[in-house]
Amino acid sequence: MISGIYYPDSGEILVNGEEVSITSPKDAFNYRIGMIHQHFKLVDVFTATENIILGLKDGPEGYDVKKAAQKIREISEQYGFDIDPDKKIYEMSVSEKQTVEIIKVLYRGADILMLDEPTAVLTPQETRKLFAVLRRMKQDGKAVVIITHKLHEVLDISDKVAVLRKGEYIGTVNTAGTNETQLTEMMVGQKVVLNIDRTEPVNPEPRLIVAHLNCMNREGIKVLDDVTFTANSGEILGIAGIAGSGQRELLETIAGLQPMVTGGVQYIVPETGEIEFLRDKTPLQIRELGIRLSFVPEDRLGMGLVATMGTTDNMLLRSYKKGKGLFLNKKEPKELAEKIIKELQVVTPGVNTPVRRLSGGNVQKVLVGREIAAAPRVLMAAYPVRGLDINSSYTIYNLLNKQKEMGVAVIFVGEDLDVLLELCDRIMVIGSGTVTGVVDARTATKEEIGLLMTKEVRTDEQ
Amino acid sequence: MNSKTHKDPLFHISRKDPPVWWKRFGIRIIAVILALVLAGIVTLLLTKLNPIDVYLTMIDGAVGTKRRVWALIQKTAMLLIIAVAITPAFRMRFWNIGAEGQVLIGGFATAVVMLKLGGKVPTPVLFIIMVVSAIAAGAVWGFIPAFFKAKSNTNETLFTLMMNYVAIQLIGYFVLEWSVPKGSGQIGIINQKTQEGWIPSVGGNAYLVNVIVVAAITIAIAIYLNRTKHGYEIAVVGDSQNTARYIGIDVKKVIIRTMLLSGAICGIAGFLLVSGQDHTITKDTAGGNGFTAIMVAWLAKFNPLWMILTAFIICFLQKGAGEIATMFNLNLAFADIITGIIIFFIVGSEFFIDYKIVFRKSGKEVAA
């Protein structure tokens, strides 16, 4: 809204004590407000400079690329960016792209910078670099607004914190005078005990063996390169890596949604110790083998659930084929839906309200609830807490832990390294489609994992 | 830059939760009333006729006599069956605009059997062959675009549209080839003397069998879509193919199976039009109903039972407007204006069901 994309129904915006009316991103620029979005808005085939001056025909340099590049170098030096103005966007890593976005708003002379979840795509090392730059901007007299869900980042970088809950302003506190517990309380609205009980794995034994997996995406680019690992029963295996390093493809390949070029996935039947080969099997064939493989995909409404259907009909997804005959049996799914709503405290007007209309946390509870109800032997979850409030996040963590205690092999793809270190038993790190290391989550440090995340030279980034 | 150079937008539009049924119904009724008022004013201004007289004539034209009532019922039934036929595909978000061609080809197959086998095989056998070939022809016309959609993700809208022209030209060719008398460009009434392959009148009503068949198919499809596993698969594929794959639904199979069904019912519609109504085949046998049916289905939100109502409204308007055109010596374009205004309001009222307009409160009211 402040950057001009939305318009307020009521209320006003003050810039430097003056009431302003911002009806377009252009207006926002005129008030020296710059927004760095979570999803970059850059033209891939242009260079950094071309992207930065795009749409600035009235600027002092106009479209003079050389002068602009010079100015970009000056800005980079001033704040300590590391950027080549002539590099094309498609050759850049994610953090370089972000740098371009930040320079873009600085180039336009922004005094107020707003960053939406800037660290989601960065390693801890890159995050630290970004924060150093932001601190320099602060010294330079610029106002920086950073939107994030990672509390330790808030405490690390900010001076003041404004807490919002469901679109409502809760309050502002000085960072120096607050701590994680207080912020959490403000976010959730009640006192919460946030800890993850990590138990020792009981009788871990190999359940899922992935060997030398190679996989290409639709454009024919290699996304998984010789991935080999074992997931044990009664254990949570974390998967860490920069967003888009092949995590999604890995889980989808195991679930039978993506073809593999070479390699194999073996499932070891717990009762008999027999091996089932999952290669080239569809999700349906895997289920027909009696393998209870549950999967909470990253795209909840677009893949895990049917957005326009109610909770009951979404329960049907897993069970609609059950029973003979042409007709659907909605009785059991309805009971299951009611059970999940009750046990996981899903807030919904009813079992038939389209899940699209539920909040993110409730959508996820419906999805995870259904996947767990299938009594899985292997449970894969991709970013299961993304976009969820803290309370819901911990509900999910506890559910995963409970599954682990029941002997399920849990595979957890996460982005918050603090959580991964607290929740998982082992953490596998992947960087651009290869496994760069497996560490013990009880002893590893964030720095160690961060180094592993960027260990391989990233050439085919996105 | 000064804030005064910018006008604050007065309002914005946002989605809202669907209102309760009586509110939805009320909004639609208000829309119809407003449409009638506006259409009345337009009539008055353009023709100086009393709008009330015009509306009464309209009603008379649609349901004034027993014959007209039956004609209206038959027209509604034919539009309804095509709307019902395309619904499985549309629920799957497969934009099948090829109903026109699927109906035509089904009708064509029926006509060919009537022409070539009429009188040569026993009547029951003749009917079986007619129905089977109509279904097969419609199904093939539905299968071809579905197959290519499933295999190479071709654009089904263009593909089904093109298939219409193929059907039209094919019929154009054979109508010329088989025209009676030779060279007249018309096949004429098939088996006029023997009435071989004509759906018989029951109790003096030529269209009763048609209506019963359409009613049965409508109910069957309503059950198929809402109560069966196939119907569920169609809904899942329609919402998200990724979810369908995730859960192990064979998306390609569902697309092809659904379009076979869709085409087959269109084929039956063609059979009913030729065997039960026209007793001939021309390029206009489907009469644009393949396209009007899309509107009928959409207005009913793809619920086959509601389509009975929407198909009836559309046919009522068409019949009634046609009557005013003749009665008051106006041309058919005027009838289209009246129909257009009313349909525009009905369609437009959906906006007020799904969206709301939020007016901006003055910034001053909210104390800073």
Short mmCIF file of N, CA and C in Angstrom, two decimals, chain A residues 7-12 14 18-21 23 27 30-31 218 252 255 257-258 282-284 287 294-297 299-309 312-318 320-330 356-357 367 370-371, chain B residues 1-18 93 220 223-250 253-254 257 358-368:
data_model
loop_
_atom_site.label_atom_id
_atom_site.label_comp_id
_atom_site.label_asym_id
_atom_site.label_seq_id
_atom_site.Cartn_x
_atom_site.Cartn_y
_atom_site.Cartn_z
N TYR A 7 -4.53 0.63 -2.39
CA TYR A 7 -4.94 1.94 -1.95
C TYR A 7 -5.76 1.82 -0.67
N PRO A 8 -5.52 2.68 0.30
CA PRO A 8 -6.22 2.51 1.57
C PRO A 8 -7.72 2.82 1.46
N ASP A 9 -8.52 2.07 2.23
CA ASP A 9 -9.95 2.38 2.33
C ASP A 9 -10.16 3.59 3.22
N SER A 10 -9.30 3.69 4.21
CA SER A 10 -9.40 4.84 5.11
C SER A 10 -8.03 5.07 5.73
N GLY A 11 -7.90 6.22 6.40
CA GLY A 11 -6.63 6.51 7.03
C GLY A 11 -5.73 7.30 6.09
N GLU A 12 -4.55 7.61 6.60
CA GLU A 12 -3.67 8.45 5.79
C GLU A 12 -2.23 8.02 5.98
N LEU A 14 1.67 9.54 6.17
CA LEU A 14 2.44 10.76 6.34
C LEU A 14 3.87 10.49 5.92
N GLU A 18 4.03 15.07 6.44
CA GLU A 18 3.07 15.65 5.51
C GLU A 18 2.15 14.55 5.00
N GLU A 19 0.87 14.87 4.94
CA GLU A 19 -0.06 13.85 4.45
C GLU A 19 0.09 13.71 2.95
N VAL A 20 0.18 12.48 2.48
CA VAL A 20 0.37 12.26 1.05
C VAL A 20 -0.66 11.27 0.55
N SER A 21 -0.83 11.29 -0.73
CA SER A 21 -1.74 10.35 -1.36
C SER A 21 -0.95 9.59 -2.41
N THR A 23 -1.03 6.81 -5.18
CA THR A 23 -1.94 5.98 -5.96
C THR A 23 -1.22 5.06 -6.93
N ASP A 27 4.16 7.33 -7.74
CA ASP A 27 4.00 8.27 -6.63
C ASP A 27 4.95 7.94 -5.50
N ASN A 30 8.27 9.08 -6.04
CA ASN A 30 8.37 10.53 -5.88
C ASN A 30 8.52 10.93 -4.42
N TYR A 31 8.00 10.13 -3.53
CA TYR A 31 8.19 10.41 -2.10
C TYR A 31 9.43 9.70 -1.57
N ARG A 218 11.50 -29.48 -16.65
CA ARG A 218 10.85 -29.52 -17.96
C ARG A 218 11.69 -28.87 -19.05
N GLU A 252 9.29 -34.45 -4.93
CA GLU A 252 8.32 -34.84 -5.96
C GLU A 252 8.78 -36.09 -6.71
N ALA A 255 8.00 -39.01 -4.53
CA ALA A 255 6.56 -39.26 -4.49
C ALA A 255 6.02 -39.75 -5.83
N LEU A 257 6.07 -38.02 -8.74
CA LEU A 257 5.45 -36.96 -9.54
C LEU A 257 6.37 -36.44 -10.63
N GLN A 258 7.65 -36.78 -10.51
CA GLN A 258 8.59 -36.32 -11.52
C GLN A 258 9.39 -37.54 -11.99
N THR A 282 3.87 -44.41 -10.43
CA THR A 282 3.02 -43.25 -10.19
C THR A 282 2.59 -43.26 -8.73
N PRO A 283 2.11 -42.09 -8.25
CA PRO A 283 1.65 -42.06 -6.85
C PRO A 283 0.63 -43.16 -6.55
N LEU A 284 -0.20 -43.45 -7.54
CA LEU A 284 -1.24 -44.45 -7.34
C LEU A 284 -0.63 -45.85 -7.21
N ARG A 287 0.88 -46.33 -3.87
CA ARG A 287 -0.11 -46.60 -2.84
C ARG A 287 -0.63 -48.03 -2.95
N SER A 294 3.41 -40.36 2.82
CA SER A 294 2.62 -39.13 2.85
C SER A 294 3.50 -37.96 2.46
N PHE A 295 2.88 -36.98 1.84
CA PHE A 295 3.66 -35.89 1.27
C PHE A 295 2.89 -34.59 1.47
N VAL A 296 3.50 -33.67 2.17
CA VAL A 296 2.93 -32.32 2.34
C VAL A 296 3.69 -31.40 1.40
N PRO A 297 3.13 -31.12 0.21
CA PRO A 297 3.91 -30.35 -0.76
C PRO A 297 3.97 -28.88 -0.41
N ASP A 299 3.36 -26.33 -2.35
CA ASP A 299 2.21 -25.58 -2.87
C ASP A 299 0.94 -26.23 -2.32
N ARG A 300 0.47 -25.69 -1.19
CA ARG A 300 -0.61 -26.39 -0.48
C ARG A 300 -1.90 -26.37 -1.26
N LEU A 301 -2.30 -25.19 -1.71
CA LEU A 301 -3.60 -25.11 -2.38
C LEU A 301 -3.51 -25.54 -3.83
N GLY A 302 -2.32 -25.50 -4.39
CA GLY A 302 -2.18 -25.84 -5.79
C GLY A 302 -1.80 -27.28 -6.03
N MET A 303 -1.39 -27.99 -4.99
CA MET A 303 -1.00 -29.37 -5.19
C MET A 303 -1.53 -30.29 -4.10
N GLY A 304 -1.45 -29.86 -2.86
CA GLY A 304 -1.86 -30.75 -1.78
C GLY A 304 -3.37 -30.82 -1.60
N LEU A 305 -4.04 -29.72 -1.93
CA LEU A 305 -5.47 -29.64 -1.68
C LEU A 305 -6.18 -29.12 -2.92
N VAL A 306 -7.49 -29.26 -2.90
CA VAL A 306 -8.30 -28.64 -3.95
C VAL A 306 -8.93 -27.39 -3.34
N ALA A 307 -8.48 -26.22 -3.83
CA ALA A 307 -8.80 -24.97 -3.16
C ALA A 307 -10.30 -24.70 -3.08
N THR A 308 -11.04 -25.11 -4.09
CA THR A 308 -12.46 -24.74 -4.13
C THR A 308 -13.33 -25.74 -3.39
N MET A 309 -12.74 -26.80 -2.86
CA MET A 309 -13.54 -27.80 -2.16
C MET A 309 -13.43 -27.61 -0.65
N THR A 312 -14.16 -31.72 3.89
CA THR A 312 -14.58 -33.09 3.65
C THR A 312 -14.11 -33.59 2.29
N ASP A 313 -14.37 -32.80 1.26
CA ASP A 313 -14.00 -33.23 -0.09
C ASP A 313 -12.49 -33.33 -0.25
N ASN A 314 -11.76 -32.54 0.55
CA ASN A 314 -10.32 -32.66 0.49
C ASN A 314 -9.82 -33.92 1.19
N MET A 315 -10.56 -34.37 2.19
CA MET A 315 -10.22 -35.66 2.81
C MET A 315 -10.43 -36.78 1.80
N LEU A 316 -11.44 -36.59 0.96
CA LEU A 316 -11.78 -37.59 -0.05
C LEU A 316 -10.62 -37.86 -1.01
N LEU A 317 -9.76 -36.87 -1.19
CA LEU A 317 -8.65 -37.03 -2.14
C LEU A 317 -7.89 -38.33 -1.90
N ARG A 318 -7.64 -38.61 -0.64
CA ARG A 318 -6.85 -39.80 -0.32
C ARG A 318 -7.69 -41.08 -0.36
N TYR A 320 -11.02 -41.48 -2.04
CA TYR A 320 -12.23 -41.54 -2.85
C TYR A 320 -12.36 -42.84 -3.63
N LYS A 321 -11.22 -43.48 -3.88
CA LYS A 321 -11.26 -44.71 -4.68
C LYS A 321 -11.70 -45.91 -3.86
N LYS A 322 -11.67 -45.74 -2.55
CA LYS A 322 -12.02 -46.85 -1.66
C LYS A 322 -13.42 -47.37 -1.95
N GLY A 323 -13.60 -48.65 -1.80
CA GLY A 323 -14.94 -49.20 -1.96
C GLY A 323 -15.26 -49.48 -3.41
N LYS A 324 -16.17 -50.44 -3.58
CA LYS A 324 -16.54 -50.80 -4.94
C LYS A 324 -17.61 -49.85 -5.45
N GLY A 325 -17.83 -49.93 -6.75
CA GLY A 325 -18.95 -49.19 -7.32
C GLY A 325 -18.56 -47.82 -7.83
N LEU A 326 -19.53 -47.19 -8.42
CA LEU A 326 -19.31 -45.92 -9.08
C LEU A 326 -19.36 -44.76 -8.12
N PHE A 327 -20.04 -44.96 -6.99
CA PHE A 327 -20.40 -43.79 -6.20
C PHE A 327 -19.42 -43.49 -5.08
N LEU A 328 -19.41 -42.23 -4.68
CA LEU A 328 -18.52 -41.78 -3.63
C LEU A 328 -19.11 -42.11 -2.27
N ASN A 329 -18.23 -42.38 -1.34
CA ASN A 329 -18.67 -42.53 0.04
C ASN A 329 -18.12 -41.35 0.82
N LYS A 330 -19.03 -40.47 1.24
CA LYS A 330 -18.56 -39.26 1.90
C LYS A 330 -18.63 -39.35 3.42
N ARG A 356 -9.90 -22.73 0.38
CA ARG A 356 -9.31 -21.49 -0.11
C ARG A 356 -9.61 -20.32 0.82
N ARG A 357 -10.77 -20.39 1.48
CA ARG A 357 -11.16 -19.26 2.31
C ARG A 357 -10.62 -19.34 3.73
N LEU A 367 -4.21 -29.99 5.59
CA LEU A 367 -3.35 -30.81 4.74
C LEU A 367 -2.52 -31.78 5.58
N ARG A 370 -4.60 -34.50 7.15
CA ARG A 370 -4.99 -35.57 6.24
C ARG A 370 -3.82 -36.51 5.98
N GLU A 371 -2.65 -35.95 5.77
CA GLU A 371 -1.50 -36.79 5.45
C GLU A 371 -1.12 -37.68 6.63
N MET B 1 5.84 17.65 -5.98
CA MET B 1 4.64 16.78 -5.96
C MET B 1 3.77 17.14 -4.77
N ASN B 2 2.56 17.48 -5.04
CA ASN B 2 1.65 17.86 -3.97
C ASN B 2 0.50 16.87 -3.92
N SER B 3 0.06 16.60 -2.71
CA SER B 3 -1.00 15.60 -2.58
C SER B 3 -2.28 16.04 -3.26
N LYS B 4 -2.43 17.37 -3.44
CA LYS B 4 -3.68 17.85 -4.02
C LYS B 4 -3.79 17.55 -5.51
N THR B 5 -2.64 17.29 -6.13
CA THR B 5 -2.71 16.99 -7.56
C THR B 5 -3.34 15.63 -7.81
N HIS B 6 -3.51 14.86 -6.75
CA HIS B 6 -4.11 13.53 -6.92
C HIS B 6 -5.48 13.45 -6.29
N LYS B 7 -6.41 12.94 -7.05
CA LYS B 7 -7.73 12.66 -6.48
C LYS B 7 -7.68 11.29 -5.83
N ASP B 8 -8.24 11.23 -4.64
CA ASP B 8 -8.34 9.90 -4.03
C ASP B 8 -9.37 9.10 -4.80
N PRO B 9 -9.09 7.82 -5.09
CA PRO B 9 -10.11 7.00 -5.73
C PRO B 9 -11.32 6.91 -4.79
N LEU B 10 -12.51 6.96 -5.35
CA LEU B 10 -13.72 6.97 -4.53
C LEU B 10 -14.01 5.61 -3.92
N PHE B 11 -13.74 4.58 -4.70
CA PHE B 11 -14.10 3.25 -4.19
C PHE B 11 -13.17 2.22 -4.82
N HIS B 12 -13.16 1.05 -4.28
CA HIS B 12 -12.50 -0.05 -4.97
C HIS B 12 -13.39 -1.28 -4.88
N ILE B 13 -13.03 -2.27 -5.66
CA ILE B 13 -13.87 -3.45 -5.78
C ILE B 13 -13.15 -4.63 -5.16
N SER B 14 -13.86 -5.39 -4.35
CA SER B 14 -13.19 -6.55 -3.78
C SER B 14 -14.14 -7.74 -3.76
N ARG B 15 -13.56 -8.91 -3.68
CA ARG B 15 -14.36 -10.13 -3.64
C ARG B 15 -15.04 -10.24 -2.30
N LYS B 16 -16.18 -10.91 -2.27
CA LYS B 16 -16.79 -11.15 -0.97
C LYS B 16 -17.25 -12.60 -0.90
N ASP B 17 -17.56 -13.01 0.29
CA ASP B 17 -18.09 -14.35 0.46
C ASP B 17 -19.46 -14.41 -0.20
N PRO B 18 -19.80 -15.55 -0.79
CA PRO B 18 -21.11 -15.63 -1.43
C PRO B 18 -22.22 -15.40 -0.41
N ARG B 93 -12.61 -27.59 -16.61
CA ARG B 93 -11.98 -26.43 -17.23
C ARG B 93 -11.35 -26.81 -18.56
N ALA B 220 -29.16 -37.82 -14.96
CA ALA B 220 -28.03 -38.75 -14.90
C ALA B 220 -26.71 -38.00 -14.79
N ILE B 223 -26.17 -36.51 -11.35
CA ILE B 223 -25.71 -37.52 -10.40
C ILE B 223 -24.26 -37.88 -10.69
N TYR B 224 -23.96 -38.06 -11.95
CA TYR B 224 -22.60 -38.43 -12.35
C TYR B 224 -21.58 -37.42 -11.83
N LEU B 225 -21.91 -36.14 -11.96
CA LEU B 225 -20.94 -35.11 -11.58
C LEU B 225 -20.82 -34.97 -10.07
N ASN B 226 -21.92 -35.15 -9.36
CA ASN B 226 -21.88 -34.83 -7.94
C ASN B 226 -21.72 -36.04 -7.02
N ARG B 227 -22.00 -37.21 -7.52
CA ARG B 227 -22.02 -38.34 -6.61
C ARG B 227 -21.04 -39.46 -6.95
N THR B 228 -20.45 -39.40 -8.13
CA THR B 228 -19.61 -40.54 -8.51
C THR B 228 -18.13 -40.21 -8.42
N LYS B 229 -17.34 -41.26 -8.45
CA LYS B 229 -15.89 -41.10 -8.40
C LYS B 229 -15.38 -40.36 -9.64
N HIS B 230 -15.97 -40.68 -10.77
CA HIS B 230 -15.58 -39.98 -11.99
C HIS B 230 -15.83 -38.48 -11.87
N GLY B 231 -17.00 -38.14 -11.35
CA GLY B 231 -17.35 -36.73 -11.21
C GLY B 231 -16.36 -36.03 -10.29
N TYR B 232 -15.96 -36.71 -9.23
CA TYR B 232 -14.98 -36.14 -8.30
C TYR B 232 -13.65 -35.91 -8.99
N GLU B 233 -13.24 -36.89 -9.79
CA GLU B 233 -11.98 -36.73 -10.52
C GLU B 233 -12.03 -35.53 -11.45
N ILE B 234 -13.18 -35.35 -12.11
CA ILE B 234 -13.34 -34.21 -13.01
C ILE B 234 -13.17 -32.90 -12.22
N ALA B 235 -13.77 -32.84 -11.04
CA ALA B 235 -13.68 -31.62 -10.23
C ALA B 235 -12.25 -31.37 -9.80
N VAL B 236 -11.53 -32.41 -9.42
CA VAL B 236 -10.15 -32.23 -8.97
C VAL B 236 -9.28 -31.77 -10.14
N VAL B 237 -9.42 -32.42 -11.28
CA VAL B 237 -8.63 -32.02 -12.45
C VAL B 237 -8.96 -30.57 -12.83
N GLY B 238 -10.23 -30.20 -12.72
CA GLY B 238 -10.63 -28.85 -13.07
C GLY B 238 -10.02 -27.82 -12.16
N ASP B 239 -9.88 -28.14 -10.88
CA ASP B 239 -9.34 -27.17 -9.95
C ASP B 239 -7.83 -27.07 -10.06
N SER B 240 -7.16 -28.21 -10.12
CA SER B 240 -5.71 -28.18 -10.16
C SER B 240 -5.18 -29.50 -10.68
N GLN B 241 -4.55 -29.46 -11.83
CA GLN B 241 -4.00 -30.69 -12.39
C GLN B 241 -2.85 -31.20 -11.53
N ASN B 242 -2.15 -30.26 -10.86
CA ASN B 242 -1.07 -30.70 -9.98
C ASN B 242 -1.60 -31.53 -8.83
N THR B 243 -2.71 -31.06 -8.24
CA THR B 243 -3.30 -31.83 -7.15
C THR B 243 -3.74 -33.20 -7.67
N ALA B 244 -4.29 -33.22 -8.87
CA ALA B 244 -4.75 -34.48 -9.43
C ALA B 244 -3.58 -35.45 -9.59
N ARG B 245 -2.47 -34.96 -10.10
CA ARG B 245 -1.30 -35.82 -10.28
C ARG B 245 -0.78 -36.27 -8.92
N TYR B 246 -0.77 -35.32 -7.98
CA TYR B 246 -0.26 -35.59 -6.63
C TYR B 246 -1.01 -36.75 -5.99
N ILE B 247 -2.30 -36.81 -6.27
CA ILE B 247 -3.12 -37.81 -5.63
C ILE B 247 -3.18 -39.09 -6.46
N GLY B 248 -2.61 -39.04 -7.64
CA GLY B 248 -2.55 -40.25 -8.45
C GLY B 248 -3.67 -40.40 -9.45
N ILE B 249 -4.32 -39.29 -9.81
CA ILE B 249 -5.32 -39.35 -10.86
C ILE B 249 -4.61 -39.26 -12.20
N ASP B 250 -4.99 -40.13 -13.13
CA ASP B 250 -4.41 -40.08 -14.46
C ASP B 250 -5.11 -38.96 -15.24
N LYS B 253 -6.16 -39.51 -18.89
CA LYS B 253 -7.29 -40.42 -19.02
C LYS B 253 -8.60 -39.69 -18.70
N VAL B 254 -8.58 -38.89 -17.66
CA VAL B 254 -9.80 -38.18 -17.27
C VAL B 254 -10.22 -37.20 -18.36
N ARG B 257 -11.62 -39.29 -21.28
CA ARG B 257 -12.88 -39.94 -20.92
C ARG B 257 -14.01 -38.91 -20.85
N VAL B 358 -16.43 -1.13 -2.21
CA VAL B 358 -16.11 -0.51 -0.94
C VAL B 358 -15.83 0.96 -1.18
N PHE B 359 -16.63 1.80 -0.55
CA PHE B 359 -16.40 3.23 -0.70
C PHE B 359 -15.36 3.68 0.31
N ARG B 360 -14.54 4.59 -0.13
CA ARG B 360 -13.48 5.08 0.73
C ARG B 360 -14.05 6.08 1.73
N LYS B 361 -13.70 5.83 2.98
CA LYS B 361 -14.12 6.80 3.99
C LYS B 361 -13.20 8.00 3.91
N SER B 362 -13.70 9.11 4.25
CA SER B 362 -12.86 10.29 4.20
C SER B 362 -11.70 10.14 5.19
N GLY B 363 -10.52 10.55 4.75
CA GLY B 363 -9.35 10.43 5.61
C GLY B 363 -9.50 11.20 6.91
N LYS B 364 -10.36 12.22 6.89
CA LYS B 364 -10.46 13.07 8.07
C LYS B 364 -11.20 12.38 9.22
N GLU B 365 -12.06 11.43 8.85
CA GLU B 365 -12.84 10.80 9.91
C GLU B 365 -11.98 10.03 10.88
N VAL B 366 -10.89 9.48 10.35
CA VAL B 366 -10.05 8.65 11.20
C VAL B 366 -8.97 9.55 11.80
N ALA B 367 -9.06 9.74 13.08
CA ALA B 367 -8.09 10.60 13.75
C ALA B 367 -6.71 9.96 13.69
N ALA B 368 -5.73 10.75 13.36
CA ALA B 368 -4.37 10.21 13.26
C ALA B 368 -3.81 9.90 14.64
#
